[in-house]
Amino acid sequence: MTRLLDTADDFVQDALAGFTAVHGDLVRRVDGGVVRADPLPPGRVAVVVGGGSGHYPAFAGVVGAGLAAGAVCGNIFTSPSAGQAYRVAAAADAGGGVLFSYGNYAGDVLHFGAAQERLRAVGIDARTVLVTDDIASAPRDRIEDRRGIAGDFVVFKVAGAAAERGDPLDEVERLAIAANHRTRTLGVAFGGCTFPGADGPLFTVPDGTMSVGLGIHGEPGIRDVPMGSADEIAEILVAELLGDTPEDRGDRVAVVVNGLGTVKYEELFVLYGQVAARLGAAGLNVVEPECGELVTSLDMAGVSVTLFWLTEELEELWRAPAYTPAYRKGRGERPAATGVSDDVYAVADPVRGPAVARRAENVSTASVKRADRALELLTAVRATLHEHEEELGRIDAIAGDGDHGVGMRRGVDAALDAGTAARAAGLASVLRAAGEGWSEVAGGTSGALWGAALASLAPSLDRDDLTVAQWAVAARAALDTVVRLGRAKVGDKTMVDALVPYVERLEAAARAGLTLAEALAVAAEDAMAAARATSALRPALGRARPLAERSLGHPDAGATSLALVLSTLARAEEGRNP
Ligand code: ADP
Ligand code: MG
């Protein structure tokens, strides 16, 4: 449990404030997380890591020389928003581009993915290397679906060391990918973890047993076995890890014995001894092992073992010095103190504030007129989503978590506010600001997707000749964005099921020479019909998947809200051209 807290809601921010007070010479807070106190030298690649909080020293604790340039810090076990990831990355960037690295979880992939697009849109090269080291989370033939656990640290270390010596972004990315391919972790849980302020743990492990294959968000292991001695635990973990090695593994291996939160260091050392003996007996050379807490899961009782199969180039990076709040290695030197204040450093946001004003100077009056029209449409969409909030929540609650109505309402409100503030900068800026506002405030899967989709409309809609063909191009761009980020296919029971027929019908309408009002109307009808037809489907993605059967006979919430929005747009266009 968490004994030292004021309010559960403020726990993450209070902890971050204390953390930066302690380590103000090494890190400073930015809106969304922390970056190094000393900026990177110009041209250096910024390795930006992150995820939910509750994993310290991941992620803020590994920001510093030889490791990360910044860490994005979400709520406990919750993906940070795209806006947070964007702002931390923009603050960390020194002109050499950004490498995002984090564990493979759907929410993080969506929000960091959207942040990556935004960085690219403002001319910052950004790449992503997902960590997928947990061998219990998916079989070898679906290795890319595995989640990231303690192997996060290995990949961050390699990427950080490569960036520190001045490697260009392509190279840092290549080495991080290589490190991830050669990293495997398996853990065992003895007891669950408890959210700050919560009454009980997220899971329990039955007395006398341990749970093999733990996760780092309070997921229990995948199988319960009788509790073993250190010797027996080492045997299980090492045997399974040696059964799942990269091809061409070699015989040099770095080892991380990681405590999940409440296992004592002495116990970890006992386990390390057993692990090392087995690796030695298998003819392997252990290189610079780590033993301690590197990626935790609140107060979870558990331990994991990571094997990182070295190559010559990866070994050099593994051995390289580092100096961060939680991790120091070799001759890494403490940087000279810069005397930074504990204020949260604000990051200029290109879709709001001064950048908007700057752009507004050379914006055409036509683009501002188009911005006004878009804000009118958004106002109409807002009315629709407010009206249907309760209904959308009810549909989502059948097999999902019931938050879709609230999410869409919050999203559209924030989009309208942000879009209105950017009005003078023209339509493209309005759409980008609206998308950012939506994603930042709505949360959830749909928040990330709607935010990115809105922003993706900007290049194709800000032009004089808004023809049916041009609408189709814009809608196709939105679809591509949703699919690229969410990876849903038609039939997975998501908003994609309504968006695909919409785009196809618009494209056909353009060829057939329909007016814009006619085209939007028939396409919206198709989207509505497709949304209703999702009732016959079982969800293959998202939060509704575990309860797929319950969802049969009910439409998908996200497809329904999308069809409602598209119908609203059609009605608005019809009203304009009677
Ligand atoms: P969450 O699922 O995070 O609670 P919401 O409840 O706001 O988010 O949104 C749920 C909707 O999001 C689903 O009904 C579905 O239409 C859509 N969705 C979920 N996952 C995906 C995905 N990978 N691609 C496209 N849409 C998705
Ligand atoms: Mg939901």
XYZ file of C-alpha atoms and ligand atoms in Angstrom:
606
model
C 0.000 0.000 0.000
C 0.951 3.672 -0.255
C 1.272 5.260 3.176
C 2.749 8.639 2.323
C 0.355 10.660 0.259
C -1.828 13.716 0.544
C -4.474 13.034 -2.064
C -4.481 10.144 -4.508
C -5.296 12.500 -7.402
C -2.194 14.586 -6.792
C 0.144 11.714 -5.951
C 1.984 11.654 -9.275
C 2.497 15.426 -9.424
C 3.499 15.619 -5.751
C 6.033 12.844 -6.266
C 7.443 14.546 -9.368
C 7.762 17.851 -7.529
C 9.717 16.172 -4.740
C 11.823 14.235 -7.222
C 12.902 17.367 -9.062
C 13.539 19.132 -5.746
C 15.982 16.359 -4.829
C 17.603 16.101 -8.258
C 17.295 19.669 -9.506
C 20.929 19.620 -10.636
C 20.181 16.736 -13.008
C 16.593 17.132 -14.172
C 13.979 19.802 -14.522
C 10.254 19.555 -14.889
C 8.486 20.372 -18.086
C 4.769 20.251 -18.700
C 4.299 16.494 -19.179
C 7.402 15.095 -17.513
C 11.082 15.880 -17.013
C 14.118 16.656 -19.174
C 17.794 16.931 -18.349
C 18.718 20.092 -16.468
C 21.568 20.734 -18.892
C 20.306 20.934 -22.469
C 21.831 18.478 -24.928
C 24.632 19.805 -27.121
C 23.257 21.015 -30.474
C 22.664 18.205 -32.954
C 22.550 15.440 -30.348
C 19.723 12.883 -30.607
C 17.192 13.146 -27.750
C 16.144 9.741 -26.416
C 12.739 10.287 -24.825
C 11.259 7.480 -22.752
C 8.053 7.245 -20.806
C 4.743 5.738 -19.912
C 2.537 5.676 -16.880
C 3.907 6.444 -13.442
C 4.346 3.868 -10.683
C 7.445 2.263 -12.237
C 10.252 4.322 -10.674
C 13.117 4.523 -11.525
C 11.404 4.119 -14.874
C 10.961 6.605 -16.306
C 12.043 9.896 -14.724
C 14.887 8.295 -12.782
C 16.844 7.395 -15.907
C 17.017 10.889 -17.376
C 20.612 12.068 -17.504
C 24.017 11.760 -19.147
C 24.392 8.503 -21.078
C 20.723 7.668 -20.801
C 17.454 9.462 -21.597
C 17.158 13.130 -22.512
C 13.585 13.273 -21.223
C 10.847 11.184 -19.653
C 7.117 11.575 -20.236
C 5.231 10.865 -17.017
C 1.577 9.807 -17.209
C -0.726 9.027 -14.333
C -0.278 5.779 -12.423
C -0.174 2.965 -14.996
C -1.872 5.256 -17.569
C -0.404 6.319 -20.875
C 0.551 9.993 -20.971
C -1.315 12.070 -23.548
C 0.115 12.840 -26.954
C 0.427 16.451 -25.831
C 2.587 15.498 -22.875
C 4.816 13.341 -25.064
C 5.045 16.089 -27.635
C 5.991 18.782 -25.128
C 8.631 16.710 -23.355
C 10.151 15.719 -26.697
C 10.065 19.270 -28.025
C 11.775 20.476 -24.841
C 14.417 17.755 -25.073
C 15.101 18.139 -28.800
C 18.432 19.696 -29.655
C 18.162 19.531 -33.424
C 19.310 15.925 -33.784
C 15.819 14.448 -33.725
C 13.931 12.414 -31.141
C 13.900 8.701 -30.470
C 10.851 7.662 -28.465
C 11.261 4.379 -26.643
C 8.690 2.779 -24.340
C 6.997 -0.519 -23.600
C 4.518 -1.897 -26.109
C 1.036 -1.002 -24.757
C -1.919 0.131 -26.907
C -2.542 3.466 -25.163
C 1.139 4.428 -25.200
C 1.487 3.433 -28.848
C -1.446 5.654 -29.791
C -0.467 8.707 -27.791
C 3.277 8.581 -28.493
C 2.439 7.797 -32.115
C 0.359 10.944 -32.361
C 3.141 12.928 -30.682
C 5.589 11.588 -33.234
C 3.395 12.834 -36.063
C 3.156 16.244 -34.481
C 6.901 16.464 -34.048
C 7.401 15.585 -37.694
C 4.816 18.167 -38.694
C 6.934 20.883 -37.061
C 10.113 19.591 -38.663
C 11.531 17.494 -35.817
C 12.534 14.051 -37.034
C 11.065 11.519 -34.616
C 11.230 7.738 -34.518
C 9.945 5.055 -32.184
C 11.411 1.837 -30.859
C 8.935 -0.237 -28.857
C 10.218 -2.560 -26.176
C 8.814 -6.105 -26.426
C 10.945 -8.167 -24.039
C 8.293 -10.066 -22.021
C 8.413 -13.656 -23.258
C 5.272 -14.575 -21.284
C 3.048 -12.066 -23.049
C 2.907 -13.604 -26.531
C 4.433 -16.611 -28.282
C 7.573 -16.384 -30.373
C 5.677 -16.248 -33.652
C 3.933 -13.080 -32.444
C 7.021 -11.571 -30.896
C 6.086 -8.036 -31.949
C 2.906 -8.288 -29.824
C 4.884 -8.840 -26.640
C 4.723 -6.163 -23.968
C 7.680 -4.279 -22.526
C 8.779 -4.841 -18.910
C 12.266 -4.652 -17.360
C 13.835 -4.838 -20.823
C 12.822 -1.184 -21.138
C 15.943 -0.352 -19.187
C 18.228 -2.264 -21.559
C 16.866 -0.576 -24.664
C 16.976 2.872 -23.032
C 20.569 2.271 -21.937
C 21.730 1.285 -25.417
C 19.885 4.113 -27.161
C 21.038 6.636 -24.565
C 24.677 5.600 -24.850
C 24.566 5.741 -28.643
C 23.017 9.216 -28.527
C 25.570 10.351 -25.942
C 28.528 9.542 -28.164
C 26.920 11.542 -30.977
C 25.460 8.854 -33.214
C 22.899 10.203 -35.707
C 19.209 9.333 -35.346
C 19.269 6.502 -37.911
C 22.033 4.820 -35.985
C 20.505 5.329 -32.539
C 17.280 3.842 -33.876
C 19.067 0.875 -35.466
C 20.958 0.078 -32.268
C 17.841 0.396 -30.096
C 15.991 -2.006 -32.401
C 18.916 -4.427 -32.240
C 18.952 -4.202 -28.435
C 15.228 -4.890 -28.252
C 15.551 -7.907 -30.559
C 18.199 -9.350 -28.301
C 16.467 -8.726 -24.949
C 14.234 -11.250 -23.166
C 12.596 -11.041 -19.742
C 10.562 -13.348 -17.536
C 9.343 -12.575 -14.051
C 7.489 -14.058 -11.143
C 5.043 -12.338 -8.792
C 4.561 -13.208 -5.126
C 1.934 -10.559 -4.373
C -0.063 -7.782 -6.047
C 0.229 -4.010 -5.938
C -2.149 -1.357 -4.687
C -2.989 1.996 -6.270
C -2.224 5.011 -4.060
C -5.394 5.624 -2.071
C -7.015 2.285 -3.006
C -8.277 -0.159 -0.392
C -7.008 -3.381 -1.855
C -4.504 -4.744 -4.360
C -5.203 -5.076 -8.088
C -4.656 -8.827 -7.787
C -3.543 -11.356 -5.220
C -1.394 -14.428 -5.528
C -2.852 -17.421 -3.656
C -0.959 -18.444 -0.516
C 1.832 -20.902 -1.109
C 2.036 -20.100 -4.812
C 3.818 -17.709 -7.113
C 2.667 -16.406 -10.460
C 5.039 -16.825 -13.411
C 4.952 -14.285 -16.256
C 4.094 -11.077 -14.409
C 3.316 -7.720 -15.986
C 4.211 -4.292 -14.641
C 0.689 -2.820 -14.355
C -0.626 -5.114 -11.704
C -1.148 -7.915 -14.194
C -0.699 -11.206 -12.357
C 1.409 -13.862 -14.015
C 0.036 -16.179 -16.621
C 0.301 -19.343 -14.507
C 0.376 -20.011 -10.776
C 2.862 -22.612 -9.548
C 3.866 -23.708 -6.034
C 6.149 -21.184 -4.312
C 9.779 -22.135 -4.816
C 13.181 -21.440 -3.250
C 15.554 -18.939 -4.886
C 17.220 -21.913 -6.489
C 13.982 -23.219 -7.957
C 12.895 -19.786 -9.146
C 16.238 -19.283 -10.876
C 15.821 -22.676 -12.502
C 12.373 -21.819 -13.903
C 13.335 -18.360 -15.150
C 16.704 -19.269 -16.655
C 15.386 -22.418 -18.327
C 12.548 -20.544 -20.003
C 14.793 -17.652 -21.014
C 17.359 -20.005 -22.526
C 14.526 -21.621 -24.461
C 13.653 -18.284 -26.069
C 16.814 -16.671 -27.386
C 17.456 -14.600 -30.501
C 19.055 -16.407 -33.424
C 22.788 -15.990 -33.408
C 22.755 -15.302 -29.681
C 26.486 -15.643 -29.055
C 27.825 -16.441 -25.591
C 28.055 -13.013 -24.004
C 25.050 -11.872 -22.078
C 24.153 -8.933 -19.853
C 21.829 -9.838 -16.988
C 19.334 -7.681 -15.123
C 17.790 -9.050 -11.947
C 15.003 -6.559 -11.286
C 12.912 -6.072 -8.175
C 9.287 -5.018 -8.765
C 8.859 -2.917 -5.625
C 8.969 -4.823 -2.353
C 11.638 -7.468 -2.754
C 14.752 -6.666 -0.710
C 18.093 -6.151 -2.423
C 19.597 -8.994 -0.404
C 16.952 -11.329 -1.815
C 17.724 -10.092 -5.313
C 21.403 -10.844 -4.720
C 20.561 -14.375 -3.604
C 18.603 -14.874 -6.800
C 21.352 -13.299 -8.900
C 23.847 -15.802 -7.515
C 21.650 -18.691 -8.593
C 21.013 -17.184 -12.004
C 24.701 -16.490 -12.639
C 25.669 -20.033 -11.654
C 23.210 -21.463 -14.179
C 24.339 -19.153 -16.958
C 27.951 -20.089 -16.220
C 27.077 -23.764 -16.343
C 25.496 -23.154 -19.754
C 28.847 -21.824 -20.971
C 27.834 -18.169 -21.049
C 29.877 -15.124 -20.054
C 27.940 -12.664 -17.953
C 28.865 -9.049 -18.744
C 28.325 -6.211 -16.255
C 25.160 -7.475 -14.583
C 22.648 -5.227 -12.863
C 20.769 -6.230 -9.751
C 18.247 -3.887 -8.160
C 15.059 -1.978 -8.869
C 15.014 -0.663 -12.427
C 11.402 -1.050 -13.568
C 8.931 -1.447 -10.700
C 5.182 -1.882 -10.409
C 4.201 0.205 -7.361
C 4.578 -2.048 -4.312
C 4.377 -5.324 -6.148
C 6.244 -8.268 -4.686
C 8.005 -9.842 -7.590
C 11.228 -10.226 -9.463
C 12.225 -10.543 -13.090
C 15.319 -11.708 -14.916
C 16.347 -10.110 -18.190
C 18.940 -11.550 -20.554
C 20.448 -9.167 -23.100
C 22.379 -11.111 -25.719
C 25.340 -8.954 -26.629
C 27.107 -8.247 -29.847
C 30.362 -6.323 -29.917
C 28.684 -3.009 -30.711
C 25.900 -3.509 -28.181
C 28.358 -4.495 -25.457
C 30.238 -1.235 -25.881
C 26.993 0.682 -25.337
C 25.932 -1.471 -22.399
C 29.290 -0.753 -20.722
C 29.207 2.997 -21.433
C 29.054 5.392 -18.458
C 25.859 7.064 -17.301
C 24.857 9.550 -14.645
C 21.191 9.879 -13.779
C 19.195 10.288 -10.555
C 18.641 6.548 -10.168
C 21.395 4.954 -12.237
C 25.093 5.707 -12.347
C 27.733 3.706 -14.071
C 31.440 3.787 -14.778
C 33.179 7.116 -14.886
C 29.972 8.982 -15.711
C 30.493 12.381 -14.188
C 28.045 14.535 -12.364
C 27.313 17.466 -14.662
C 28.066 20.938 -13.316
C 25.062 22.219 -11.379
C 23.057 24.766 -13.291
C 20.901 26.059 -10.453
C 17.525 25.541 -12.077
C 14.369 26.714 -10.343
C 11.651 24.219 -9.525
C 9.114 25.945 -11.758
C 7.462 23.762 -14.344
C 9.066 24.827 -17.568
C 6.516 25.741 -20.243
C 7.155 24.474 -23.739
C 6.158 26.610 -26.705
C 3.381 24.819 -28.496
C 3.265 25.423 -32.235
C -0.499 25.136 -32.440
C -1.135 27.606 -29.654
C 0.397 30.716 -28.175
C 3.207 32.697 -29.771
C 3.744 30.334 -32.691
C 0.136 30.800 -33.749
C 0.437 34.547 -33.514
C 3.592 34.406 -35.607
C 1.913 32.407 -38.279
C -1.169 34.585 -38.224
C 0.826 37.384 -39.865
C 0.933 35.718 -43.245
C -2.414 33.977 -43.178
C -4.862 34.742 -45.975
C -8.268 36.167 -45.149
C -9.727 33.256 -47.151
C -8.123 30.777 -44.768
C -9.527 32.657 -41.781
C -12.984 32.503 -43.422
C -12.567 28.771 -43.844
C -11.526 28.572 -40.204
C -14.771 30.279 -39.231
C -16.760 27.777 -41.277
C -14.912 24.880 -39.610
C -15.647 26.323 -36.169
C -19.338 26.543 -37.115
C -19.281 22.886 -38.103
C -17.459 21.953 -34.917
C -20.107 23.813 -32.935
C -22.802 21.733 -34.625
C -20.840 18.543 -33.918
C -20.496 19.615 -30.319
C -24.277 19.925 -29.972
C -24.724 16.427 -31.417
C -22.170 14.842 -29.107
C -23.608 16.560 -26.044
C -27.040 15.357 -27.018
C -25.863 11.742 -27.431
C -23.414 11.582 -24.541
C -25.514 9.327 -22.375
C -26.418 6.976 -25.224
C -22.758 6.627 -26.322
C -21.735 5.881 -22.755
C -24.407 3.224 -22.492
C -23.257 1.491 -25.687
C -19.633 1.573 -24.550
C -20.584 0.154 -21.145
C -22.012 -3.028 -22.654
C -18.587 -4.471 -23.315
C -16.173 -1.554 -22.856
C -15.660 0.784 -19.911
C -18.566 3.178 -20.445
C -16.491 6.309 -20.938
C -17.043 6.931 -24.627
C -19.815 9.508 -24.251
C -17.881 11.518 -21.690
C -14.705 11.199 -23.728
C -16.321 12.480 -26.913
C -17.982 15.343 -25.060
C -14.767 16.409 -23.368
C -12.871 15.969 -26.623
C -15.137 18.124 -28.754
C -15.353 20.832 -26.081
C -11.578 21.035 -25.886
C -11.288 20.933 -29.677
C -13.668 23.853 -30.060
C -11.847 25.900 -27.415
C -8.420 25.245 -28.896
C -9.666 25.731 -32.445
C -11.324 29.024 -31.574
C -8.106 30.283 -30.009
C -6.234 29.506 -33.231
C -8.853 31.062 -35.542
C -6.725 33.994 -36.672
C -4.038 31.595 -37.897
C -6.349 30.055 -40.494
C -8.002 26.714 -41.097
C -4.967 24.425 -41.027
C -3.925 25.816 -37.644
C -7.476 25.540 -36.329
C -7.644 21.873 -37.283
C -4.269 21.090 -35.736
C -5.128 22.964 -32.545
C -8.551 21.293 -32.366
C -6.965 17.860 -32.793
C -4.404 18.539 -30.117
C -7.072 19.852 -27.748
C -9.210 16.782 -28.327
C -6.432 14.273 -27.709
C -5.078 16.103 -24.679
C -8.364 16.275 -22.809
C -10.415 13.268 -23.959
C -8.018 10.470 -23.079
C -8.776 6.881 -24.013
C -8.199 5.204 -27.314
C -10.770 7.249 -29.168
C -9.284 10.519 -27.861
C -5.925 9.738 -29.385
C -7.483 8.654 -32.681
C -9.896 11.572 -33.009
C -7.187 14.081 -32.149
C -4.794 12.749 -34.750
C -7.530 12.372 -37.362
C -8.664 15.985 -36.980
C -5.108 17.260 -37.298
C -4.590 15.107 -40.404
C -7.340 17.010 -42.224
C -5.310 20.215 -42.206
C -3.316 19.866 -45.464
C -6.265 18.814 -47.618
C -9.017 21.131 -46.371
C -7.312 24.518 -46.211
C -7.876 25.464 -49.852
C -10.271 27.455 -52.002
C -11.839 24.742 -54.096
C -13.474 22.514 -51.501
C -14.824 19.950 -53.944
C -16.227 16.490 -53.259
C -12.910 15.065 -54.438
C -11.080 17.222 -51.926
C -13.366 16.108 -49.084
C -12.656 12.549 -50.127
C -8.908 13.214 -49.955
C -9.327 14.681 -46.465
C -11.483 11.782 -45.283
C -8.990 9.301 -46.714
C -6.194 11.079 -44.812
C -8.194 10.748 -41.598
C -8.819 7.063 -42.273
C -5.143 6.465 -42.995
C -4.228 8.191 -39.749
C -6.686 6.152 -37.689
C -5.527 2.904 -39.263
C -1.868 3.769 -38.999
C -2.213 4.573 -35.313
C -4.864 2.048 -34.252
C -4.158 -0.751 -36.740
C -7.792 -1.798 -36.887
C -9.161 -3.605 -39.924
C -12.704 -3.594 -41.237
C -14.623 -6.131 -39.155
C -12.705 -5.525 -35.920
C -15.748 -3.614 -34.617
C -14.282 -0.132 -34.337
C -14.905 3.285 -35.851
C -12.963 2.064 -38.897
C -16.019 0.015 -39.872
C -17.968 3.246 -40.398
C -15.132 5.321 -41.811
C -14.146 2.993 -44.645
C -17.574 2.978 -46.366
C -17.763 6.744 -45.844
C -14.501 7.347 -47.668
C -15.340 4.908 -50.436
C -18.745 6.452 -51.018
C -17.242 9.956 -51.151
C -14.691 8.820 -53.714
C -17.450 7.279 -55.835
C -19.547 10.433 -55.469
C -16.658 12.543 -56.709
C -16.389 10.382 -59.816
C -20.150 10.555 -60.339
C -20.176 14.344 -60.141
C -22.499 14.743 -57.129
C -22.686 18.131 -55.408
C -20.934 18.417 -52.055
C -24.241 18.405 -50.166
C -25.430 15.295 -52.017
C -22.133 13.500 -51.552
C -21.887 14.195 -47.826
C -25.463 13.028 -47.347
C -25.139 9.678 -49.116
C -21.746 8.979 -47.563
C -23.076 9.744 -44.069
C -26.005 7.377 -44.689
C -23.555 4.639 -45.587
C -21.512 5.340 -42.448
C -24.663 5.183 -40.312
C -25.740 1.896 -41.882
C -22.267 0.463 -41.365
C -22.235 1.598 -37.736
C -25.557 -0.182 -37.141
C -24.209 -3.281 -38.866
C -21.376 -3.528 -36.335
C -23.991 -5.056 -33.999
C -23.326 -8.384 -35.673
C -19.572 -8.219 -34.952
C -17.348 -9.256 -32.059
C -14.713 -6.677 -31.116
C -11.194 -7.776 -32.009
C -9.388 -4.770 -30.519
C -9.621 -2.282 -27.710
C -11.031 -2.555 -24.242
C -14.140 -4.381 -25.381
C -12.218 -7.412 -26.643
C -12.143 -9.435 -23.388
C -15.943 -9.227 -23.196
C -16.477 -9.776 -26.907
C -19.534 -12.019 -26.589
C -21.471 -9.467 -24.557
C -21.041 -6.970 -27.343
C -22.931 -9.094 -29.887
C -26.251 -7.497 -30.815
C -25.049 -3.984 -29.916
C -23.334 -1.495 -32.228
C -19.787 -0.281 -31.626
C -19.675 2.940 -29.636
C -16.910 4.572 -31.677
C -18.517 3.701 -35.017
C -21.812 5.108 -33.771
C -20.351 8.409 -32.603
C -18.445 8.793 -35.865
C -21.606 8.226 -37.919
C -23.432 10.808 -35.782
C -20.682 13.345 -36.449
C -20.689 12.651 -40.190
C -24.488 13.018 -40.334
C -24.181 16.351 -38.571
C -21.674 17.561 -41.152
C -23.974 16.460 -43.967
C -26.962 18.284 -42.469
C -24.888 21.439 -42.019
C -23.797 21.399 -45.664
C -27.358 20.769 -46.796
C -28.510 23.744 -44.750
C -25.953 25.918 -46.481
C -26.994 24.928 -50.040
C -30.735 24.414 -49.939
P -11.329 3.387 -24.549
O -11.524 2.153 -25.383
O -9.879 3.686 -24.342
O -12.158 3.390 -23.303
P -13.362 5.029 -25.854
O -14.339 4.313 -24.999
O -13.448 6.518 -25.874
O -11.871 4.609 -25.498
O -13.531 4.577 -27.347
C -13.881 3.272 -27.677
C -13.996 3.184 -29.188
O -12.716 3.392 -29.772
C -14.418 1.835 -29.670
O -15.818 1.734 -29.654
C -13.850 1.773 -31.065
O -14.738 2.338 -32.027
C -12.669 2.696 -30.993
N -11.406 1.941 -31.027
C -10.833 1.206 -30.059
N -9.663 0.686 -30.471
C -9.517 1.111 -31.742
C -8.519 0.935 -32.743
N -7.419 0.211 -32.508
N -8.691 1.534 -33.949
C -9.791 2.274 -34.205
N -10.741 2.479 -33.299
C -10.624 1.910 -32.101
Mg -14.273 3.268 -23.369
